[in-house]
CSV table of C-alpha atoms and ligand atoms in Angstrom, one decimal:
chain,number,residue,atom,x,y,z
A,148,MET,CA,160.2,125.7,94.3
A,149,ARG,CA,158.0,125.3,97.2
A,150,ARG,CA,156.9,128.8,97.7
A,151,SER,CA,156.8,130.1,94.1
A,152,ARG,CA,154.1,129.6,91.7
A,153,ARG,CA,156.2,127.2,89.6
A,154,GLY,CA,155.2,125.1,86.7
A,155,THR,CA,152.8,127.6,85.3
A,156,GLY,CA,155.0,128.8,82.5
A,157,ARG,CA,153.3,132.0,83.3
A,158,ARG,CA,154.5,134.9,81.2
A,159,ARG,CA,153.4,138.5,80.8
A,160,ASP,CA,152.4,139.6,77.4
A,161,ASN,CA,153.9,143.1,77.0
A,162,PRO,CA,152.7,144.9,73.9
A,163,GLN,CA,155.5,147.5,74.1
A,164,SER,CA,158.1,144.8,74.1
A,165,THR,CA,159.5,145.0,70.6
A,166,PRO,CA,163.3,145.3,70.9
A,167,PRO,CA,165.4,144.7,67.8
A,168,ASN,CA,166.1,141.1,66.8
A,169,PRO,CA,169.9,141.2,66.0
A,170,TYR,CA,169.6,138.3,63.7
A,171,ASN,CA,166.7,139.7,61.7
A,172,GLU,CA,165.2,136.3,61.6
A,173,PRO,CA,161.5,135.9,61.5
A,174,MET,CA,160.2,134.6,64.8
A,175,GLU,CA,158.6,131.2,64.4
A,176,ALA,CA,154.9,131.2,64.6
A,177,GLY,CA,153.5,129.8,67.9
A,178,LYS,CA,156.8,130.1,69.8
A,179,GLU,CA,156.8,132.6,72.6
A,180,THR,CA,159.9,134.7,73.0
A,181,ARG,CA,161.3,135.7,76.4
A,182,ALA,CA,162.5,139.2,77.0
A,183,LEU,CA,165.6,139.0,79.0
A,184,ALA,CA,167.5,141.3,81.4
A,185,ILE,CA,171.0,140.0,82.2
A,186,LEU,CA,172.5,141.6,85.3
A,187,GLY,CA,176.3,140.9,85.3
A,188,SER,CA,176.4,140.3,81.5
A,189,THR,CA,180.2,140.7,81.3
A,190,GLY,CA,181.0,137.9,83.7
A,191,SER,CA,181.4,134.1,83.4
A,192,ILE,CA,177.7,133.3,83.7
A,193,GLY,CA,176.6,136.5,81.9
A,194,THR,CA,178.7,135.8,78.8
A,195,GLN,CA,177.6,132.1,78.7
A,196,ALA,CA,174.0,133.3,79.0
A,197,LEU,CA,174.6,135.4,75.9
A,198,GLU,CA,175.8,132.2,74.2
A,199,VAL,CA,172.5,130.6,75.1
A,200,VAL,CA,170.8,133.7,73.5
A,201,ASP,CA,173.0,133.1,70.4
A,202,ALA,CA,171.8,129.5,70.2
A,203,HIS,CA,168.1,130.5,70.6
A,204,PRO,CA,167.6,133.9,68.9
A,205,ASP,CA,164.0,132.9,68.1
A,206,ARG,CA,163.2,132.4,71.8
A,207,LEU,CA,165.3,134.9,73.7
A,208,ARG,CA,165.6,138.7,73.2
A,209,VAL,CA,167.9,140.8,75.3
A,210,VAL,CA,166.2,144.0,76.6
A,211,ALA,CA,168.6,145.0,79.3
A,212,LEU,CA,172.3,144.4,80.2
A,213,THR,CA,174.3,145.5,83.2
A,214,ALA,CA,177.9,145.3,84.4
A,215,GLN,CA,180.2,146.8,87.0
A,216,ARG,CA,182.9,148.6,85.0
A,217,ASN,CA,183.9,146.7,81.9
A,218,VAL,CA,182.9,149.5,79.4
A,219,ASP,CA,184.5,147.8,76.4
A,220,LEU,CA,182.7,144.6,76.7
A,221,LEU,CA,179.3,146.1,77.7
A,222,GLU,CA,179.6,148.4,74.7
A,223,SER,CA,180.2,145.6,72.3
A,224,GLN,CA,177.4,143.5,73.9
A,225,ALA,CA,175.0,146.4,73.6
A,226,ARG,CA,175.9,146.9,69.9
A,227,ARG,CA,175.4,143.3,69.2
A,228,TYR,CA,172.3,142.4,71.1
A,229,GLY,CA,170.5,145.8,70.9
A,230,PRO,CA,169.0,146.1,74.4
A,231,ARG,CA,166.9,149.1,75.3
A,232,LEU,CA,168.7,149.7,78.6
A,233,VAL,CA,172.2,149.2,79.8
A,234,CYS,CA,173.6,150.0,83.2
A,235,MET,CA,177.1,150.3,84.7
A,236,ALA,CA,177.2,150.0,88.5
A,237,ASP,CA,180.3,152.2,88.4
A,238,VAL,CA,179.1,155.7,87.8
A,239,ARG,CA,182.2,156.9,86.0
A,240,ALA,CA,182.2,153.9,83.7
A,241,ALA,CA,178.5,154.7,83.0
A,242,GLY,CA,179.5,158.2,81.9
A,243,GLU,CA,182.0,156.8,79.5
A,244,LEU,CA,179.6,154.2,78.1
A,245,ARG,CA,176.9,156.9,77.6
A,246,ARG,CA,179.3,158.9,75.5
A,247,ARG,CA,180.2,155.8,73.4
A,248,LEU,CA,176.6,154.8,72.8
A,249,GLU,CA,175.4,158.2,71.9
A,250,GLY,CA,173.0,158.1,68.9
A,251,THR,CA,172.2,154.4,69.3
A,252,GLY,CA,168.9,155.1,71.2
A,253,ILE,CA,170.1,152.8,74.0
A,254,GLU,CA,169.4,154.3,77.5
A,255,VAL,CA,172.4,154.2,79.8
A,256,ALA,CA,171.7,154.0,83.6
A,257,ALA,CA,174.2,154.3,86.4
A,258,GLY,CA,174.9,153.1,89.9
A,259,PRO,CA,172.8,151.1,92.3
A,260,GLU,CA,169.6,152.8,91.2
A,261,GLY,CA,170.3,151.9,87.6
A,262,LEU,CA,170.8,148.3,88.6
A,263,LEU,CA,167.4,148.3,90.3
A,264,GLU,CA,165.9,149.9,87.2
A,265,ALA,CA,167.3,147.1,85.1
A,266,ALA,CA,166.1,144.4,87.6
A,267,ALA,CA,162.5,145.8,87.5
A,268,TYR,CA,162.6,146.8,83.8
A,269,PRO,CA,159.0,146.8,82.5
A,270,LEU,CA,160.1,145.4,79.1
A,271,ALA,CA,161.7,142.3,80.6
A,272,ASP,CA,159.8,139.3,81.7
A,273,THR,CA,162.8,137.2,82.8
A,274,VAL,CA,165.8,138.6,84.8
A,275,LEU,CA,169.0,136.6,85.0
A,276,ASN,CA,170.9,137.7,88.1
A,277,ALA,CA,174.5,136.9,87.4
A,278,ILE,CA,176.1,139.5,89.6
A,279,VAL,CA,178.8,138.2,92.0
A,280,GLY,CA,178.5,138.9,95.7
A,281,SER,CA,175.7,140.3,97.9
A,282,ALA,CA,175.6,143.4,95.7
A,283,GLY,CA,173.1,141.1,93.9
A,284,LEU,CA,170.6,141.1,96.8
A,285,PRO,CA,168.8,144.5,96.1
A,286,PRO,CA,168.3,143.6,92.4
A,287,THR,CA,167.0,140.2,93.4
A,288,LEU,CA,164.4,141.8,95.7
A,289,ALA,CA,163.6,144.4,93.0
A,290,ALA,CA,163.1,141.8,90.2
A,291,LEU,CA,160.8,139.7,92.4
A,292,GLY,CA,159.0,142.8,93.7
A,293,ALA,CA,158.2,143.6,90.0
A,294,GLY,CA,156.8,140.1,89.5
A,295,LYS,CA,159.6,138.9,87.2
A,296,ARG,CA,160.7,135.4,86.6
A,297,LEU,CA,164.2,135.4,88.3
A,298,ALA,CA,166.8,133.0,86.9
A,299,LEU,CA,169.1,133.1,89.9
A,300,ALA,CA,172.8,132.5,89.6
A,301,ASN,CA,173.7,135.0,92.4
A,302,LYS,CA,173.6,132.6,95.3
A,303,GLU,CA,174.9,135.3,97.7
A,304,SER,CA,171.4,136.9,97.5
A,305,MET,CA,169.9,133.9,99.2
A,306,VAL,CA,172.7,133.6,101.7
A,307,ALA,CA,172.7,137.2,102.7
A,308,GLY,CA,168.9,137.8,102.6
A,309,GLY,CA,167.1,134.4,102.3
A,310,GLU,CA,164.3,135.3,104.6
A,311,LEU,CA,163.7,138.7,102.8
A,312,VAL,CA,163.8,137.1,99.4
A,313,LEU,CA,161.2,134.5,100.5
A,314,SER,CA,158.9,137.2,101.9
A,315,VAL,CA,159.0,139.2,98.6
A,316,LEU,CA,158.5,135.9,96.7
A,317,ARG,CA,155.3,135.3,98.6
A,318,THR,CA,153.9,138.5,97.0
A,319,GLY,CA,154.9,137.7,93.4
A,320,GLY,CA,157.5,136.7,91.0
A,321,GLU,CA,159.2,133.3,90.8
A,322,ILE,CA,162.8,131.9,91.1
A,323,ILE,CA,164.3,129.3,88.8
A,324,PRO,CA,167.8,128.3,90.1
A,325,VAL,CA,170.7,128.6,87.7
A,326,ASP,CA,173.4,127.2,90.1
A,327,SER,CA,173.9,123.7,88.6
A,328,GLU,CA,173.2,121.9,91.9
A,329,HIS,CA,170.0,123.7,92.6
A,330,GLY,CA,168.9,123.5,89.0
A,331,ALA,CA,169.4,119.7,89.3
A,332,VAL,CA,167.4,119.6,92.5
A,333,PHE,CA,164.7,121.8,91.0
A,334,HIS,CA,164.3,119.4,88.1
A,335,CYS,CA,164.4,116.3,90.3
A,336,LEU,CA,161.5,117.8,92.2
A,337,ARG,CA,159.4,118.4,89.2
A,338,GLY,CA,156.0,116.7,89.7
A,339,GLU,CA,157.0,115.4,93.1
A,340,ASP,CA,155.2,116.0,96.4
A,341,SER,CA,157.5,118.0,98.7
A,342,GLY,CA,156.3,115.8,101.6
A,343,ASP,CA,158.0,112.8,100.0
A,344,VAL,CA,161.5,114.4,100.1
A,345,GLU,CA,163.8,112.8,102.6
A,346,ALA,CA,166.9,114.7,101.8
A,347,ILE,CA,168.7,116.9,99.3
A,348,VAL,CA,172.2,115.7,98.3
A,349,LEU,CA,174.4,118.3,96.9
A,350,THR,CA,177.5,117.1,95.0
A,351,ALA,CA,180.8,118.8,95.4
A,352,SER,CA,183.7,118.5,93.0
A,353,GLY,CA,186.0,119.1,95.9
A,354,GLY,CA,187.9,121.9,94.0
A,355,PRO,CA,191.5,121.9,93.1
A,356,PHE,CA,192.7,120.9,96.6
A,357,TYR,CA,190.6,117.7,97.0
A,358,GLY,CA,192.6,115.2,99.1
A,359,ARG,CA,195.1,117.8,100.4
A,360,SER,CA,196.1,118.2,104.1
A,361,ARG,CA,196.0,121.4,106.2
A,362,GLU,CA,199.8,121.6,106.0
A,363,GLU,CA,199.6,121.5,102.2
A,364,LEU,CA,196.8,124.1,102.1
A,365,ALA,CA,198.8,126.5,104.1
A,366,LYS,CA,201.2,126.8,101.2
A,367,VAL,CA,198.9,127.1,98.2
A,368,THR,CA,199.0,130.2,96.0
A,369,VAL,CA,196.4,132.3,94.3
A,370,GLU,CA,197.3,130.6,91.0
A,371,ASP,CA,196.8,127.2,92.5
A,372,ALA,CA,193.4,128.2,93.8
A,373,LEU,CA,192.3,129.6,90.5
A,374,SER,CA,192.9,126.3,88.5
A,375,HIS,CA,189.6,124.5,89.1
A,376,PRO,CA,189.6,120.9,87.7
A,377,THR,CA,186.1,120.8,86.2
A,378,TRP,CA,184.6,124.3,85.9
A,379,SER,CA,185.7,127.5,84.4
A,380,MET,CA,184.2,130.3,86.5
A,381,GLY,CA,184.7,133.8,87.9
A,382,ARG,CA,187.6,134.3,90.3
A,383,LYS,CA,185.5,134.7,93.5
A,384,ILE,CA,183.5,131.5,93.1
A,385,THR,CA,186.6,129.6,92.0
A,386,VAL,CA,188.3,130.5,95.3
A,387,ASP,CA,185.0,129.6,97.1
A,388,SER,CA,185.1,126.2,95.4
A,389,ALA,CA,188.7,125.7,96.6
A,390,THR,CA,187.8,126.4,100.3
A,391,LEU,CA,184.4,124.5,100.0
A,392,MET,CA,182.7,127.7,101.1
A,393,ASN,CA,180.9,127.6,97.7
A,394,LYS,CA,179.3,124.3,98.9
A,395,GLY,CA,178.5,126.0,102.2
A,396,LEU,CA,176.8,128.9,100.5
A,397,GLU,CA,174.9,126.4,98.3
A,398,VAL,CA,173.7,124.5,101.4
A,399,ILE,CA,172.1,127.8,102.7
A,400,GLU,CA,170.8,128.5,99.2
A,401,ALA,CA,169.2,125.1,99.1
A,402,HIS,CA,167.6,125.5,102.5
A,403,TYR,CA,165.9,128.7,101.4
A,404,LEU,CA,165.0,127.6,97.9
A,405,PHE,CA,163.5,124.2,98.8
A,406,GLY,CA,162.4,124.7,102.4
A,407,VAL,CA,164.4,121.7,103.6
A,408,PRO,CA,166.0,121.8,107.1
A,409,TYR,CA,169.8,121.8,107.3
A,410,GLU,CA,169.8,118.3,108.9
A,411,ARG,CA,168.4,117.0,105.7
A,412,ILE,CA,170.8,118.7,103.3
A,413,LYS,CA,173.8,116.5,102.7
A,414,VAL,CA,177.0,117.1,100.7
A,415,VAL,CA,178.9,114.3,98.9
A,416,ALA,CA,182.2,114.6,97.1
A,417,HIS,CA,181.9,113.8,93.4
A,418,PRO,CA,185.1,114.9,91.5
A,419,GLN,CA,183.8,114.4,88.0
A,420,SER,CA,181.0,117.0,88.3
A,421,VAL,CA,178.7,115.0,86.2
A,422,VAL,CA,175.9,114.2,88.7
A,423,HIS,CA,174.8,117.8,89.5
A,424,SER,CA,172.9,116.9,92.6
A,425,LEU,CA,170.3,114.4,93.9
A,426,VAL,CA,167.0,114.2,95.8
A,427,GLU,CA,166.5,111.3,98.2
A,428,PHE,CA,162.8,110.3,98.7
A,429,LYS,CA,161.0,108.7,101.6
A,430,ASP,CA,160.9,105.3,99.8
A,431,GLY,CA,164.7,105.3,99.6
A,432,SER,CA,164.9,106.0,95.9
A,433,LEU,CA,167.3,108.7,94.6
A,434,SER,CA,166.7,111.0,91.6
A,435,ALA,CA,169.7,112.7,90.0
A,436,GLN,CA,170.4,115.0,87.1
A,437,LEU,CA,173.5,114.3,85.0
A,438,SER,CA,175.4,116.0,82.2
A,439,VAL,CA,178.9,116.9,81.3
A,440,PRO,CA,179.9,120.0,83.3
A,441,ASP,CA,179.0,123.0,81.1
A,442,MET,CA,177.1,126.0,82.8
A,443,ARG,CA,175.3,126.8,79.5
A,444,LEU,CA,173.2,123.7,80.2
A,445,PRO,CA,171.7,124.9,83.5
A,446,ILE,CA,171.5,128.4,82.2
A,447,ALA,CA,169.5,127.2,79.2
A,448,LEU,CA,167.3,125.0,81.4
A,449,ALA,CA,166.5,128.0,83.6
A,450,LEU,CA,165.7,130.3,80.7
A,451,SER,CA,163.6,127.7,78.8
A,452,TYR,CA,161.6,126.4,81.8
A,453,PRO,CA,159.2,124.7,81.7
A,454,GLU,CA,160.1,123.9,78.1
A,455,ARG,CA,163.3,122.2,77.0
A,456,TRP,CA,165.1,123.6,74.0
A,457,GLY,CA,167.5,121.7,71.7
A,458,PRO,CA,169.9,120.9,70.3
A,459,PRO,CA,172.2,120.6,73.4
A,460,PHE,CA,175.5,122.4,73.7
A,461,LYS,CA,177.2,119.1,74.5
A,462,ARG,CA,175.9,115.6,74.6
A,463,THR,CA,176.8,113.4,77.5
A,464,ASP,CA,178.3,110.1,76.3
A,465,LEU,CA,178.1,107.8,79.3
A,466,ALA,CA,180.5,105.3,77.9
A,467,GLU,CA,183.1,108.0,77.5
A,468,LEU,CA,182.8,109.0,81.2
A,469,GLU,CA,184.1,105.6,82.3
A,470,LYS,CA,183.5,106.1,86.0
A,471,LEU,CA,181.6,108.3,88.4
A,472,THR,CA,182.9,108.3,92.0
A,473,PHE,CA,181.4,109.5,95.3
A,474,GLY,CA,183.0,110.0,98.7
A,475,GLU,CA,182.9,111.8,102.0
A,476,VAL,CA,183.8,115.5,102.1
A,477,ASP,CA,186.8,116.1,104.4
A,478,ARG,CA,185.1,118.6,106.6
A,479,GLU,CA,188.0,119.0,109.1
A,480,THR,CA,190.5,120.0,106.5
A,481,PHE,CA,187.9,122.2,104.7
A,482,GLY,CA,186.3,123.9,107.7
A,483,CYS,CA,184.3,126.5,105.7
A,484,LEU,CA,181.5,124.0,105.0
A,485,ASP,CA,180.7,123.5,108.7
A,486,LEU,CA,181.0,127.3,109.3
A,487,ALA,CA,178.2,127.7,106.7
A,488,TYR,CA,176.0,125.0,108.3
A,489,ARG,CA,176.6,126.7,111.7
A,490,ALA,CA,175.6,130.1,110.4
A,491,GLY,CA,172.6,128.6,108.6
A,492,LYS,CA,171.3,127.0,111.7
A,493,GLU,CA,171.9,130.1,113.8
A,494,GLY,CA,169.8,132.0,111.2
A,495,GLY,CA,168.9,135.7,111.3
A,496,THR,CA,171.9,137.9,110.4
A,497,ALA,CA,174.4,135.1,110.8
A,498,THR,CA,174.4,134.0,107.1
A,499,ALA,CA,174.8,137.6,105.9
A,500,VAL,CA,177.8,137.9,108.3
A,501,LEU,CA,179.3,134.7,107.0
A,502,ASN,CA,178.9,135.8,103.4
A,503,ALA,CA,180.3,139.3,104.0
A,504,ALA,CA,183.3,138.0,105.9
A,505,ASN,CA,183.9,135.5,103.1
A,506,GLU,CA,183.8,138.2,100.4
A,507,VAL,CA,186.3,140.4,102.3
A,508,ALA,CA,188.7,137.4,103.0
A,509,VAL,CA,188.5,136.1,99.4
A,510,GLU,CA,189.3,139.5,98.0
A,511,ALA,CA,192.2,139.9,100.4
A,512,PHE,CA,193.5,136.4,99.4
A,513,LEU,CA,193.1,137.2,95.7
A,514,ALA,CA,195.1,140.5,96.3
A,515,GLY,CA,197.9,138.4,97.9
A,516,ARG,CA,197.3,140.0,101.3
A,517,ILE,CA,196.5,136.8,103.3
A,518,GLY,CA,197.1,133.1,103.0
A,519,PHE,CA,194.6,130.5,101.9
A,520,LEU,CA,193.8,129.2,105.4
A,521,ASP,CA,193.4,132.7,106.7
A,522,ILE,CA,190.1,132.9,104.7
A,523,GLU,CA,188.6,130.3,107.0
A,524,GLY,CA,190.2,131.8,110.1
A,525,ILE,CA,188.8,135.2,109.4
A,526,ILE,CA,185.3,134.0,108.7
A,527,ARG,CA,185.3,131.8,111.9
A,528,GLU,CA,186.4,134.7,114.1
A,529,THR,CA,184.0,137.1,112.6
A,530,LEU,CA,181.1,134.7,113.2
A,531,GLU,CA,182.3,134.0,116.7
A,532,GLU,CA,182.1,137.7,117.6
A,533,HIS,CA,178.7,138.1,116.0
A,534,ARG,CA,175.4,138.0,118.0
A,535,PRO,CA,172.8,137.2,115.4
A,536,THR,CA,169.5,139.2,115.3
A,537,GLY,CA,166.4,138.7,113.2
A,538,VAL,CA,166.1,140.1,109.7
A,539,SER,CA,163.0,142.1,108.8
A,540,SER,CA,164.4,144.6,106.3
A,541,LEU,CA,167.2,145.1,103.8
A,542,ASP,CA,168.7,147.6,106.3
A,543,ASP,CA,169.1,144.8,108.8
A,544,VAL,CA,171.1,142.9,106.3
A,545,LEU,CA,173.2,145.9,105.2
A,546,ALA,CA,173.9,146.8,108.9
A,547,ALA,CA,175.1,143.2,109.7
A,548,GLU,CA,177.2,143.1,106.5
A,549,GLY,CA,178.7,146.5,107.3
A,550,TRP,CA,179.7,145.3,110.7
A,551,ALA,CA,181.1,142.0,109.3
A,552,ARG,CA,183.1,143.8,106.6
A,553,GLY,CA,184.6,146.1,109.2
A,554,ARG,CA,185.6,143.3,111.5
A,555,ALA,CA,186.9,141.0,108.7
A,556,SER,CA,189.0,143.9,107.1
A,557,ALA,CA,190.5,144.6,110.5
A,558,MET,CA,191.5,140.9,110.8
A,559,VAL,CA,193.0,141.0,107.3
A,560,ASP,CA,195.2,144.0,108.4
A,561,GLU,CA,196.1,142.2,111.7
A,562,THR,CA,197.0,139.0,109.8
A,563,ARG,CA,199.3,141.0,107.5
A,564,ARG,CA,201.0,142.7,110.5
A,565,GLN,CA,201.7,139.3,112.1
A,566,VAL,CA,203.1,137.9,108.8
A,567,ARG,CA,205.4,141.0,108.4
A,568,GLY,CA,206.3,141.3,112.0
B,264,NAD,P1,182.1,137.0,87.5
B,264,NAD,O1,183.0,137.7,88.4
B,264,NAD,O2,182.7,136.3,86.3
B,264,NAD,O3,181.0,138.1,86.9
B,264,NAD,C1,180.3,138.9,87.8
B,264,NAD,C2,179.5,140.0,87.0
B,264,NAD,O4,178.8,140.8,88.0
B,264,NAD,C3,180.2,140.9,86.1
B,264,NAD,O5,179.4,141.2,84.9
B,264,NAD,C4,180.5,142.1,86.9
B,264,NAD,O6,180.7,143.3,86.1
B,264,NAD,C5,179.3,142.2,87.7
B,264,NAD,N1,179.5,142.8,89.0
B,264,NAD,C6,180.5,142.5,89.9
B,264,NAD,N2,180.4,143.3,91.0
B,264,NAD,C7,179.3,144.0,90.9
B,264,NAD,C8,178.6,145.0,91.7
B,264,NAD,N3,179.1,145.3,92.9
B,264,NAD,N4,177.5,145.6,91.2
B,264,NAD,C9,177.0,145.2,90.0
B,264,NAD,N5,177.6,144.3,89.2
B,264,NAD,C10,178.7,143.7,89.6
B,264,NAD,O7,181.2,136.0,88.3
B,264,NAD,P2,180.5,134.7,87.8
B,264,NAD,O8,181.5,133.6,88.0
B,264,NAD,O9,179.8,134.9,86.5
B,264,NAD,O10,179.4,134.4,89.0
B,264,NAD,C11,178.3,135.2,89.1
B,264,NAD,C12,177.3,134.6,90.1
B,264,NAD,O11,176.9,133.3,89.7
B,264,NAD,C13,178.0,134.4,91.5
B,264,NAD,O12,177.0,134.6,92.5
B,264,NAD,C14,178.4,132.9,91.4
B,264,NAD,O13,178.5,132.3,92.7
B,264,NAD,C15,177.3,132.3,90.6
B,264,NAD,N6,177.6,131.1,89.9
B,264,NAD,C16,178.6,131.1,89.0
B,264,NAD,C17,178.9,129.9,88.3
B,264,NAD,C18,180.0,129.9,87.2
B,264,NAD,O14,180.2,128.9,86.6
B,264,NAD,N7,180.7,131.0,87.0
B,264,NAD,C19,178.3,128.7,88.6
B,264,NAD,C20,177.3,128.7,89.6
B,264,NAD,C21,176.9,129.9,90.2
B,265,MG,MG1,177.1,125.3,92.1
């Protein structure tokens, strides 16, 4: 990535870093191991990252794990992978986990401070941020501030606080994207001169409602929205994929990660999710990255960078794929994509407001409180009421988010009153 010190394979040797190897296998001579903190280890990305650890126990050691409140799963992960530190963002859940892990020697931290401790944990050299939502922003800043390699799945960090993240990145640390599109772009840019880039082309599966009309979208249910055709993911990102806000968030993420203006970030529909994204160069050539859709691939690629570790989780048999298709995204039916472009171009606090309004609206939709199209309506109105200002601190982001959450929540209540009335 343009602003990071990429390509160095730079790692910190940490003499204290000797956590248990759960497999009791000798580490192969000459191979460096990476000490990994996984933030959000109980989620979709987090559990798949642990499968990557299972596949490469000689290269990856888990030193810290965090989750929101799933005590059972974090306990079993802690017993299996033997981290030195675990953290539950929910303070009561942390108390329960501390009781259960008594006598294991594993430190149990709690709350937002515990999350920051895990993000900047001295025994970790690589931090995977797999938290969902802008709750991931403070840990992103903490990990970079501590000079870590940050494998970033939490796109909301970049959307809510892109400018802040870049300013911390200038002082240290590095980001390797985990989001499959950005991982693809990152790898297409390896060895290229950023001045030769004409455009970034993000592919979009189109989600479960590809090809539907507004009338049809008005009637879809939570269950419909949660059945994604090509990816199995957490609930929030699955709904984001159905509204195309996921692609909107990814456009903003790409803008900050690769320093490309919004006019030169394109989105193309690609229902098979095999071409993960492309870079178009000045000479008209396109580079793409392809594989069958499986998030363990981009996770492994981010954790192994600049190396490539085999064998693969799945091989891509081109003959079996039969056909790859590309088309225009229907931006009128799926209005969230243009809302994201608009907020991105406005800059300042607008993207934090977009993201926070989206988080509130998606949660309300998942709880059955509003309809599918209300998500877009609530984000649009919140953005329209907002007067963006510059961002120079985390407090600026938190204040804008607080305002947006308040406005969007009021709109959720209002929408419900209208439906009932
Ligand atoms: P998920 O809901 O399955 O998991 C989220 C994790 O974060 C869980 O471990 C949860 O305990 C933790 N968490 C939730 N709220 C928290 C909070 N307030 N504080 C601390 N921890 C909290 O989500 P996911 O699908 O794994 O997605 C994680 C991130 O990765 C999201 O930003 C998403 O957009 C991105 N991403 C996911 C996929 C995918 O395939 N799932 C693909 C690309 C990018
Ligand atoms: Mg993606």
